[in-house]
mmCIF file of C-alpha atoms in Angstrom:
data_model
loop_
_atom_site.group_PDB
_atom_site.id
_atom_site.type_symbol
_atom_site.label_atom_id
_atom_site.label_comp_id
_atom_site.label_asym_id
_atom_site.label_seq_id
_atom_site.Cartn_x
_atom_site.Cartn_y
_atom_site.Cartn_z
ATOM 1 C CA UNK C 1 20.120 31.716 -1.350
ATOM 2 C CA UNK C 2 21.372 31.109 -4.783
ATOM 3 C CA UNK C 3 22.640 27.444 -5.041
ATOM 4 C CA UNK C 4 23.725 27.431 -8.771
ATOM 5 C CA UNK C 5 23.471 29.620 -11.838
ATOM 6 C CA UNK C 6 24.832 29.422 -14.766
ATOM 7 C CA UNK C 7 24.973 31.123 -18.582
ATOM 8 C CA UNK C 8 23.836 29.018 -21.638
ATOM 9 C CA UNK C 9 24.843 30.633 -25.682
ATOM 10 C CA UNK C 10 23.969 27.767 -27.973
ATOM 11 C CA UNK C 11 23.551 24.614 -26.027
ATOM 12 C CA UNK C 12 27.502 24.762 -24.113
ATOM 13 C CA UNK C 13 27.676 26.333 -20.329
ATOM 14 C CA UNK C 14 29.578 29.569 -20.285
ATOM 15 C CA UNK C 15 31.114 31.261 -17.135
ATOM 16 C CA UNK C 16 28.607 33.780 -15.584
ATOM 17 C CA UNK C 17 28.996 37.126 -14.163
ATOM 18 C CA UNK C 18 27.193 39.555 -12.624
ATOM 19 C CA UNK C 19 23.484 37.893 -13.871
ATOM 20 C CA UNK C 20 21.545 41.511 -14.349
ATOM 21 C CA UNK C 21 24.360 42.757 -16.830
ATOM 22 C CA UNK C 22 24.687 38.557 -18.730
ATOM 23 C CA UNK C 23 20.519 38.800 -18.838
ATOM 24 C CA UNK C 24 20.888 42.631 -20.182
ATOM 25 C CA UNK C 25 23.345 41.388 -22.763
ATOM 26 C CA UNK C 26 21.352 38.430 -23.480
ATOM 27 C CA UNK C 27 18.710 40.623 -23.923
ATOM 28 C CA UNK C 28 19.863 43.180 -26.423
ATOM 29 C CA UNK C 29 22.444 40.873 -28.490
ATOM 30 C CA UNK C 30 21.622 36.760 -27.294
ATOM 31 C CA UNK C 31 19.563 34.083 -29.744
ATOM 32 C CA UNK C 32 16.412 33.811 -28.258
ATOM 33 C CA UNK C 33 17.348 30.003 -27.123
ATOM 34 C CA UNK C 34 20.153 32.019 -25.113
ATOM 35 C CA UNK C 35 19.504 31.938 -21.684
ATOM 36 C CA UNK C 36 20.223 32.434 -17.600
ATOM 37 C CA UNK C 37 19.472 29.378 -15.334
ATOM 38 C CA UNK C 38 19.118 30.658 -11.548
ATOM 39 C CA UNK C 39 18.331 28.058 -8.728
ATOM 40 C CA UNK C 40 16.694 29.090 -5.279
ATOM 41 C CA UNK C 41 16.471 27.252 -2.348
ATOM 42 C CA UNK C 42 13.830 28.361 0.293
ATOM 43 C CA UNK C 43 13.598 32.032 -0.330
ATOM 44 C CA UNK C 44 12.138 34.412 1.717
ATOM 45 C CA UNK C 45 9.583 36.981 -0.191
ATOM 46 C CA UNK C 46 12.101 39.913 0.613
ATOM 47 C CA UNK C 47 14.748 37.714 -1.318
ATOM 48 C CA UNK C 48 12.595 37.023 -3.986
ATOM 49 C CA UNK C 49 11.328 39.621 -4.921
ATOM 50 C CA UNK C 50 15.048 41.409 -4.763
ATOM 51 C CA UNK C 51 15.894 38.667 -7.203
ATOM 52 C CA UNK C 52 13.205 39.824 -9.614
ATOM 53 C CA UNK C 53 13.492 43.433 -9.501
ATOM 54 C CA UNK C 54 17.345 43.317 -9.610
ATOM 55 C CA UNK C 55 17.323 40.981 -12.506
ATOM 56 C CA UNK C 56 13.846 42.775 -14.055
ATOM 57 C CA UNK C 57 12.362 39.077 -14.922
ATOM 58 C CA UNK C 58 9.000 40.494 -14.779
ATOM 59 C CA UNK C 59 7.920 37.764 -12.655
ATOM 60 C CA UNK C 60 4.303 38.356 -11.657
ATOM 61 C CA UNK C 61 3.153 39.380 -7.889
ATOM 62 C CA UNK C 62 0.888 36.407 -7.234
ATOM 63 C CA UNK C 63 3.107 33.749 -9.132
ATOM 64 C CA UNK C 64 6.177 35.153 -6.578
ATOM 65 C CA UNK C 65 3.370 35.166 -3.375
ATOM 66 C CA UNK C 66 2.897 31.660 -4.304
ATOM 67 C CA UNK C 67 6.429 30.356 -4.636
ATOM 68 C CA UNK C 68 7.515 32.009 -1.050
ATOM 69 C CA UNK C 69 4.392 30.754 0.435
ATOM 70 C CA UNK C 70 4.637 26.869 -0.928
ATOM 71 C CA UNK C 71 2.623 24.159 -0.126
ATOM 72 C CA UNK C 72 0.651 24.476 -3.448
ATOM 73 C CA UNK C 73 -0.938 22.158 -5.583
ATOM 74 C CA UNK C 74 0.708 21.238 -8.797
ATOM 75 C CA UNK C 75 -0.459 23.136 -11.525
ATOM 76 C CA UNK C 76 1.343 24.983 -14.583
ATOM 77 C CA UNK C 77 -0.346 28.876 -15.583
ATOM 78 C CA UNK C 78 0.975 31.228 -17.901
ATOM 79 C CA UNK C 79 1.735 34.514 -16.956
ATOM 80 C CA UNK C 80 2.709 37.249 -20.103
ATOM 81 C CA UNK C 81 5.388 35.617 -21.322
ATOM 82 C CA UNK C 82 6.344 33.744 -18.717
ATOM 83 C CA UNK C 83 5.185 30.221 -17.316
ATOM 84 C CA UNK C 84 4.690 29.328 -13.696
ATOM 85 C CA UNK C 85 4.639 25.452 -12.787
ATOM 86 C CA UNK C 86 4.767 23.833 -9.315
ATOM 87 C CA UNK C 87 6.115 20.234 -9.318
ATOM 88 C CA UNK C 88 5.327 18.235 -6.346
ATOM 89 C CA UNK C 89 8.646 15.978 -5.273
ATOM 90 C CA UNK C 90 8.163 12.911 -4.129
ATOM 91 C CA UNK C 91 10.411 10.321 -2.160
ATOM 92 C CA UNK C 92 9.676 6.688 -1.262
ATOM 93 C CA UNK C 93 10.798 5.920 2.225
ATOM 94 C CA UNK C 94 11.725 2.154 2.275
ATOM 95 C CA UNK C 95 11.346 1.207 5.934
ATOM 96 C CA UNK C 96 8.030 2.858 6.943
ATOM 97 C CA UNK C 97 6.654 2.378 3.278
ATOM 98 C CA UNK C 98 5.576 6.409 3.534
ATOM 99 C CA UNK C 99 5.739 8.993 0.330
ATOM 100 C CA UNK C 100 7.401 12.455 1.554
ATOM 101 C CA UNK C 101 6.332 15.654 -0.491
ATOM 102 C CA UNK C 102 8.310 18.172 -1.057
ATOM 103 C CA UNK C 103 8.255 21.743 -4.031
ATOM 104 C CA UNK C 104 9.581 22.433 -6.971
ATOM 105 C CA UNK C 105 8.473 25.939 -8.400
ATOM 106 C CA UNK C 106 9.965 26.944 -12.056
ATOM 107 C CA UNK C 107 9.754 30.524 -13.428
ATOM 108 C CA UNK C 108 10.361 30.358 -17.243
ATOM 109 C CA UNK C 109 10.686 33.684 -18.894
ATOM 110 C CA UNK C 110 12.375 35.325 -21.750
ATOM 111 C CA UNK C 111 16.237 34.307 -21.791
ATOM 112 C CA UNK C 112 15.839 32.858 -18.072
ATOM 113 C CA UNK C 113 14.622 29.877 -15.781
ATOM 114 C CA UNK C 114 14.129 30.602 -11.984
ATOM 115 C CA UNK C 115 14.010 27.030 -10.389
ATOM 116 C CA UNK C 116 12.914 27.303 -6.637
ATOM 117 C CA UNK C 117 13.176 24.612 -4.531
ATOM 118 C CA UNK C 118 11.553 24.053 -0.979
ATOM 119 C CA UNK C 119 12.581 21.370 1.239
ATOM 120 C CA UNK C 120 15.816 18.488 0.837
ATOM 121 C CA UNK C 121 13.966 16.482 -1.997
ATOM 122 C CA UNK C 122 14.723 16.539 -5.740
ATOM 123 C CA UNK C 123 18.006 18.373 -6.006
ATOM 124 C CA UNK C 124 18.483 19.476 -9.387
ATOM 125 C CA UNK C 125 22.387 19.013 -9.718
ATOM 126 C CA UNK C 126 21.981 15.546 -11.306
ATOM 127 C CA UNK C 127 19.303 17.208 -14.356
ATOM 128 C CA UNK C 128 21.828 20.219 -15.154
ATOM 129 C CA UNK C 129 24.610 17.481 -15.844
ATOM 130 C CA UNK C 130 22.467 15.245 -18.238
ATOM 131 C CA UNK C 131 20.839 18.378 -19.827
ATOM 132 C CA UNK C 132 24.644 19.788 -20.191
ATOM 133 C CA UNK C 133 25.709 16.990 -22.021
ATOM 134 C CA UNK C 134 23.066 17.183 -24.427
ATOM 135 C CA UNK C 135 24.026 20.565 -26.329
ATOM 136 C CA UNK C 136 21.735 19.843 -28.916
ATOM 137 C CA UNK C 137 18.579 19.511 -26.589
ATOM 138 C CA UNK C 138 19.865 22.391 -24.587
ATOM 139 C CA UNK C 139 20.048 24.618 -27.269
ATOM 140 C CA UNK C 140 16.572 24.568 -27.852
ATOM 141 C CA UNK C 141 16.038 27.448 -25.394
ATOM 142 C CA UNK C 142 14.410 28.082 -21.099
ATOM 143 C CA UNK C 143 12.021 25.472 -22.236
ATOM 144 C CA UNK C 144 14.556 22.788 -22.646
ATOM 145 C CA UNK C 145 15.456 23.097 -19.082
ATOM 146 C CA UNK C 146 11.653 22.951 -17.862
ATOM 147 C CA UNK C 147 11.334 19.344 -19.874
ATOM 148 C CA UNK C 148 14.271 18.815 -18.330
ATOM 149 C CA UNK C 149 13.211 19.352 -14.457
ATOM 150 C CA UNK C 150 9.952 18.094 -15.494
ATOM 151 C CA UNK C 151 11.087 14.637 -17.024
ATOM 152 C CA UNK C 152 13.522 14.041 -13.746
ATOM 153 C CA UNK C 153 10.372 14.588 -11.671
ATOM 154 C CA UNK C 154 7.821 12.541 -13.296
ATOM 155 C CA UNK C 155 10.854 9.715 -13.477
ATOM 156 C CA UNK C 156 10.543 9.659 -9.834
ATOM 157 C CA UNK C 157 6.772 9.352 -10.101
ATOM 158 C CA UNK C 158 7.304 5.694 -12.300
ATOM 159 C CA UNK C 159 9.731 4.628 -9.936
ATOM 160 C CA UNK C 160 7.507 5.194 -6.813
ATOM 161 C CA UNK C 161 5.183 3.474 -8.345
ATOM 162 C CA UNK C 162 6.785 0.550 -8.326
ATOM 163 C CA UNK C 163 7.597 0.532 -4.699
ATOM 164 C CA UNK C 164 4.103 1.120 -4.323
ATOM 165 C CA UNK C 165 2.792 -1.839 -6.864
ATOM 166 C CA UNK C 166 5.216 -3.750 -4.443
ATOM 167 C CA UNK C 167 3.440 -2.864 -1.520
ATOM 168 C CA UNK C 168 -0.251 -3.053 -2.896
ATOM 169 C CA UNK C 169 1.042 -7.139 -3.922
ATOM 170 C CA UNK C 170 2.278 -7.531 -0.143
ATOM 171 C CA UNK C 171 -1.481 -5.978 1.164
ATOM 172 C CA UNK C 172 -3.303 -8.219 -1.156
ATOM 173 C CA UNK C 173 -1.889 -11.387 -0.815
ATOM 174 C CA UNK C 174 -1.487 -11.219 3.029
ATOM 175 C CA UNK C 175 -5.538 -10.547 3.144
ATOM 176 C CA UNK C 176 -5.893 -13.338 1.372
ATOM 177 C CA UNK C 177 -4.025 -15.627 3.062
ATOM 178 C CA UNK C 178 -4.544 -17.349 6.175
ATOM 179 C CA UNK C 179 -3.135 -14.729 8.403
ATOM 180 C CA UNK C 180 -5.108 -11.309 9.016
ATOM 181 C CA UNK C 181 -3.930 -8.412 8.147
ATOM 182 C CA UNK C 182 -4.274 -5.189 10.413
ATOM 183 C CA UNK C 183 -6.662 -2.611 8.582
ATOM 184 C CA UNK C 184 -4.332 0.293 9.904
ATOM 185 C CA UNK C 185 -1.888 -1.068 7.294
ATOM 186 C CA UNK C 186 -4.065 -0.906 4.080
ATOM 187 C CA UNK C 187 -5.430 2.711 5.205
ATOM 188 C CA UNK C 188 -2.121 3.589 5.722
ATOM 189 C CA UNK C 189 -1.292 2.822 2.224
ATOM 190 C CA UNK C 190 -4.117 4.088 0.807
ATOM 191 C CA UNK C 191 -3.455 7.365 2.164
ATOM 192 C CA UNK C 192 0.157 7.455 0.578
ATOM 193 C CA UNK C 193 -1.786 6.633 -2.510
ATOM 194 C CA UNK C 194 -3.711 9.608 -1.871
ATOM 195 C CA UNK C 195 -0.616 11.797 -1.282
ATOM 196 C CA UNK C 196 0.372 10.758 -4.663
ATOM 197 C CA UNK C 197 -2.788 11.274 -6.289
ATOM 198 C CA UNK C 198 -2.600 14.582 -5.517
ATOM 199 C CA UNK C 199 0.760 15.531 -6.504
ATOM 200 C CA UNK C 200 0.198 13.844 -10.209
ATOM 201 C CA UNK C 201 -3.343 14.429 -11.359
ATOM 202 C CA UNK C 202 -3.770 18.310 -11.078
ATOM 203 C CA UNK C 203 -0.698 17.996 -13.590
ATOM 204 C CA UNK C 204 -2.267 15.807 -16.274
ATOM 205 C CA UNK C 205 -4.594 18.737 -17.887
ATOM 206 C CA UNK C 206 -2.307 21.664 -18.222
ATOM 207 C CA UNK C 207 0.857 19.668 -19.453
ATOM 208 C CA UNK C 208 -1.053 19.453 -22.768
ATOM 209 C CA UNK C 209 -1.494 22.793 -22.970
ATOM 210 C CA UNK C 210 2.771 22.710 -23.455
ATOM 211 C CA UNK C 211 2.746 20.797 -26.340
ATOM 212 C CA UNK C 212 -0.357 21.065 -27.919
ATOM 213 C CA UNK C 213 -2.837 24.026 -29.087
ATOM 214 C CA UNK C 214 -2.461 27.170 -30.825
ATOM 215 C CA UNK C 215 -1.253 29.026 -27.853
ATOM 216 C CA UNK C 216 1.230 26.329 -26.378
ATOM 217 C CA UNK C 217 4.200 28.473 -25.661
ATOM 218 C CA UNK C 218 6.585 25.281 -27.155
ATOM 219 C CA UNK C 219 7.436 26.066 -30.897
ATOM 220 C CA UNK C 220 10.386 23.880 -31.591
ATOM 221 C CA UNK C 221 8.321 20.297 -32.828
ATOM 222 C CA UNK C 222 11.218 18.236 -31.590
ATOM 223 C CA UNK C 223 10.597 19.656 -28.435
ATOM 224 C CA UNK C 224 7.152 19.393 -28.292
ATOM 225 C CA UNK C 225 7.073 15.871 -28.917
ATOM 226 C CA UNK C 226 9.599 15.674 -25.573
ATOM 227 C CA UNK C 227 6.860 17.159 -23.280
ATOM 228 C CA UNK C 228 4.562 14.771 -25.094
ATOM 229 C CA UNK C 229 6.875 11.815 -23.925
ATOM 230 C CA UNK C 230 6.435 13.466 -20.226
ATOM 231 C CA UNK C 231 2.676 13.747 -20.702
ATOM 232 C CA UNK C 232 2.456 9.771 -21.693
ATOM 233 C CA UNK C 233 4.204 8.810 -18.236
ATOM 234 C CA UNK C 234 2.476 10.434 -16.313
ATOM 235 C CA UNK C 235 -0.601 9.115 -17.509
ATOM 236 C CA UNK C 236 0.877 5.796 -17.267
ATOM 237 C CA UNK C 237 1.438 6.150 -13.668
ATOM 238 C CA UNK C 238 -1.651 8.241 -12.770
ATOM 239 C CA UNK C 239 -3.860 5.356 -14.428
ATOM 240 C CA UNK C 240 -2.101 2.607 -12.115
ATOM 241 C CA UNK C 241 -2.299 4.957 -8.926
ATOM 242 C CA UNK C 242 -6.155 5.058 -9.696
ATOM 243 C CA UNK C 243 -6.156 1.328 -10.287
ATOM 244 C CA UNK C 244 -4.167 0.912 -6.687
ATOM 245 C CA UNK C 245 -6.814 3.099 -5.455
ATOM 246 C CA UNK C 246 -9.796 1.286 -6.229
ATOM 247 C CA UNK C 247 -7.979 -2.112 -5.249
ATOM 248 C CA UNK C 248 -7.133 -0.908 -1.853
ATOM 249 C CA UNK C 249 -10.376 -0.157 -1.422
ATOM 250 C CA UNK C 250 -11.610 -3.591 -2.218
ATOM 251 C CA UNK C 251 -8.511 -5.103 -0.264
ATOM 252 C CA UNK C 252 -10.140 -2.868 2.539
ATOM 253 C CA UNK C 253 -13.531 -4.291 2.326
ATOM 254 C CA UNK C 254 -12.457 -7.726 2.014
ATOM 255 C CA UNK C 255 -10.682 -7.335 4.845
ATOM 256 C CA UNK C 256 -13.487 -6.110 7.139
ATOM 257 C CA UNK C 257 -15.419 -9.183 5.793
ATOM 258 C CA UNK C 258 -12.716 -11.333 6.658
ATOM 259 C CA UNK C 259 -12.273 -9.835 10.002
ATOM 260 C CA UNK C 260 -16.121 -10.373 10.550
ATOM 261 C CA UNK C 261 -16.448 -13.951 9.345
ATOM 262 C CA UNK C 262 -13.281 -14.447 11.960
ATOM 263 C CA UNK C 263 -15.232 -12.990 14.834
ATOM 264 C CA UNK C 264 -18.328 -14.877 13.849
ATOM 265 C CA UNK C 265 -16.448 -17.939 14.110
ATOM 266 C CA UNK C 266 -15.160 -17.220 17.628
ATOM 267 C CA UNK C 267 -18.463 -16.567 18.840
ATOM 268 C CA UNK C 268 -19.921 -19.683 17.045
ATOM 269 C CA UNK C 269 -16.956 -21.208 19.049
ATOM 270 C CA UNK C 270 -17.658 -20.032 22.332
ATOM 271 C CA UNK C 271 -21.570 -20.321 22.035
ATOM 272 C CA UNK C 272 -20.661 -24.170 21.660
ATOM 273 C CA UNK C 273 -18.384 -24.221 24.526
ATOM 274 C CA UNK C 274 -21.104 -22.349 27.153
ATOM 275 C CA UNK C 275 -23.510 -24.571 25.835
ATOM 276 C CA UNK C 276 -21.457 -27.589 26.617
ATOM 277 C CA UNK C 277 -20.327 -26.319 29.872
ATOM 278 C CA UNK C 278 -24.182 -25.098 30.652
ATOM 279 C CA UNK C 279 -25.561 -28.733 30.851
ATOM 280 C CA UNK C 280 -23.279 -30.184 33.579
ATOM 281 C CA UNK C 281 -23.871 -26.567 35.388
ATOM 282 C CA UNK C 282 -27.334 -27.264 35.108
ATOM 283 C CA UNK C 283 -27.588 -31.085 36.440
ATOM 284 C CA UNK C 284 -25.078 -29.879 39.435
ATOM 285 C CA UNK C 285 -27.331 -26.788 40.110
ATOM 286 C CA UNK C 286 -30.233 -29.189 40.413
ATOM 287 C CA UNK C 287 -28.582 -31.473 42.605
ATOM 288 C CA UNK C 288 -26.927 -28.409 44.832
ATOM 289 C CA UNK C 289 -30.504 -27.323 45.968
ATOM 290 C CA UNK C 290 -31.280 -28.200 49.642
ATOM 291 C CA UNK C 291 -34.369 -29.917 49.757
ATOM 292 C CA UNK C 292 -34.797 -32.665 52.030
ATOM 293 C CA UNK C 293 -37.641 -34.655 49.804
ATOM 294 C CA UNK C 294 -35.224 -34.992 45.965
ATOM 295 C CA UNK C 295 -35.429 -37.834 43.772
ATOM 296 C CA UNK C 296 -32.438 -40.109 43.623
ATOM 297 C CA UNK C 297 -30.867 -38.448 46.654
ATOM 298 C CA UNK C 298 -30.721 -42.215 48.459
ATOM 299 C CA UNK C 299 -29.385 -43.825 45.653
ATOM 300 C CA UNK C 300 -26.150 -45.985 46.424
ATOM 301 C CA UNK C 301 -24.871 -45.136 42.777
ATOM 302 C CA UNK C 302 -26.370 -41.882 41.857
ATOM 303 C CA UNK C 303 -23.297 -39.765 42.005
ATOM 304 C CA UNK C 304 -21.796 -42.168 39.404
ATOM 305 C CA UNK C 305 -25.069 -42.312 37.335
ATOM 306 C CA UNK C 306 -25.078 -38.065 37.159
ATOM 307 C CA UNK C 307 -21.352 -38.238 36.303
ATOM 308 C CA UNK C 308 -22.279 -40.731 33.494
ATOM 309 C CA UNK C 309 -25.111 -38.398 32.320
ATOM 310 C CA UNK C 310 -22.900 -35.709 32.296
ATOM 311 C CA UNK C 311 -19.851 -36.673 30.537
ATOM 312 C CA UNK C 312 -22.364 -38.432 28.067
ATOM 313 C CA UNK C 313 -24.630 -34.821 27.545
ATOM 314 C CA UNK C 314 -21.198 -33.193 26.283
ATOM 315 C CA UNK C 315 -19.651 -35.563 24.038
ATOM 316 C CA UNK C 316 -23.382 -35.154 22.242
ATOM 317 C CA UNK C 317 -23.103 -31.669 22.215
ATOM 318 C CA UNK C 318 -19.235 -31.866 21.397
ATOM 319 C CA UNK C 319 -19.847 -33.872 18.459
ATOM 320 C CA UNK C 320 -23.052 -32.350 17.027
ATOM 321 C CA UNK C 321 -20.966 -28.640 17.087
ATOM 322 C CA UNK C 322 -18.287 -30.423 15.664
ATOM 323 C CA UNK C 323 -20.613 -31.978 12.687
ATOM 324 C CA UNK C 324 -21.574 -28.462 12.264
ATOM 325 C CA UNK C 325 -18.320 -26.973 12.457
ATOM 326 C CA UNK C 326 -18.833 -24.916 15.274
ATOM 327 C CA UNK C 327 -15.961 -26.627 16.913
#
């Protein structure tokens, strides 16, 4: 259940023993940028709520229902003193062009961070490294690691978003080309865009609250100006996934229209034809009847002659469709 945890005194790792008696310590006798960094990987409630009694984090009912349950929407909420956020994880999936989600729930408290993760996405080995060898950064307390885990994940937002960008040029430029392009494809992609919609925007209004405010629970201005950083890309990236949006949905229309004026074309094309094949049908239906007293019927060359008038009656009608560009 526990995948990593580890003891931080004044920006360095530190071996770490049994965590209720290093959090007790840090407690009574640690700096108040001392702190306990627990990771969880698909707890069950039972597990997690041993974890918080054992350890006495204090974590509150509905913020532990929530991370055991999962599939919420992003969000950040303060709880006491401690601060919930769910992080959606995203991954770009090169051969189908398709965005998997998957959790990341952080519990920041008093001398601790509780990082839960559901699902195979986003480990957070590689953050803990870089974070490690930054002593100074890390000394700056449990909120340090949250900029951390939240930097890492909104990294992976900018660089899905150019895979994306990559994919919105491909759309675009093969609907506007001379080959069509299947509308299954661009609402395909649109709904990825979707997916990501939702895992940035419910983010953008509550990261302020970090950084800026009288109650933001960041005090240290270095750090404040870090989760300001954070704040800027994501806007970046949530104002060219709306941009995407809207241009899909053009690319959509456009394609409809150019999927109509195709079909119109075809049955301007096919019109002609009947109507070309219609007049020799006619002049042999007229001939076919059986009457005994027809025009023309005794006529040494009138099988010839109707030939003539036939062949002659479509190249007309061949050449006025094809003046027209029906042909």
């Amino acid at each position: 259940m526990i995948i990593d945890k580890a003891l931080y005194r004044g920006g360095k790792r530190e071996a770490c023993g049994d965590l209720s008696d290093e959090l007790g310590v840090l407690r009574e006798t640690g700096q108040q940028t001392d702190f306990l960094w627990i990771g969880l990987k698909d707890p069950s409630m039972e597990e997690l709520e041993s974890v918080n009694e054992e350890l006495g984090l204090g974590l509150h009912p509905l913020a532990v229902e929530d991370a055991v349950n999962g599939r919420q929407r992003a969000k950040i909420e303060p709880y006491g003193r401690t601060v919930f956020v769910v992080l959606k994880t995203l991954s770009y999936i090169e051969a189908t062009s398709d965005i998997e989600t998957g959790e990341l729930m952080v519990h920041v408290g008093e001398h601790f961070v509780l990082t839960i993760r559901r699902g195979e996405l986003s480990p957070l080995a590689g953050v803990r490294k870089e974070l490690e060898a930054d002593p100074k950064k890390l000394a700056l307390g449990p909120l340090s690691a949250l900029h951390a885990v939240m930097d890492r994940v909104v990294d992976q937002y900018r660089e899905i978003e150019v895979e994306v960008a990559r994919d919105v040029d491909e759309i675009e430029e093969g609907v506007f080309s001379d080959h069509l392009v299947s509308s299954d494809d661009i609402y395909r992609l649109k709904r990825e865009v979707l997916e990501f919609r939702r895992a940035i925007q419910p983010l953008i209004a509550p990261l302020r609250t970090l950084y800026a405010g009288q109650r933001t629970p960041v005090r240290d201005e270095e750090l404040r100006l870090l989760y300001r950083d954070v704040d800027d890309h994501l806007h970046f990236v949530s104002d060219r996934i709306d941009s995407y949006d809207r241009l899909l949905s053009d690319v959509l229309s456009a394609n409809l229209a150019k999927i109509s004026v195709q079909q119109n074309a075809d049955m301007r094309r096919i019109s002609a034809w009947v109507a070309i094949v219609a007049v020799p049908t006619m002049i042999a239906g007229i001939y076919g009847m059986n009457f005994e007293n027809m025009p023309e019927l005794s006529w040494r060359y009138g099988y010839f002659i109707v030939l003539g008038v036939m062949a002659t009656a479509c190249a007309v009608l061949y050449a006025v469709f094809k003046k027209v560009k029906w042909l």
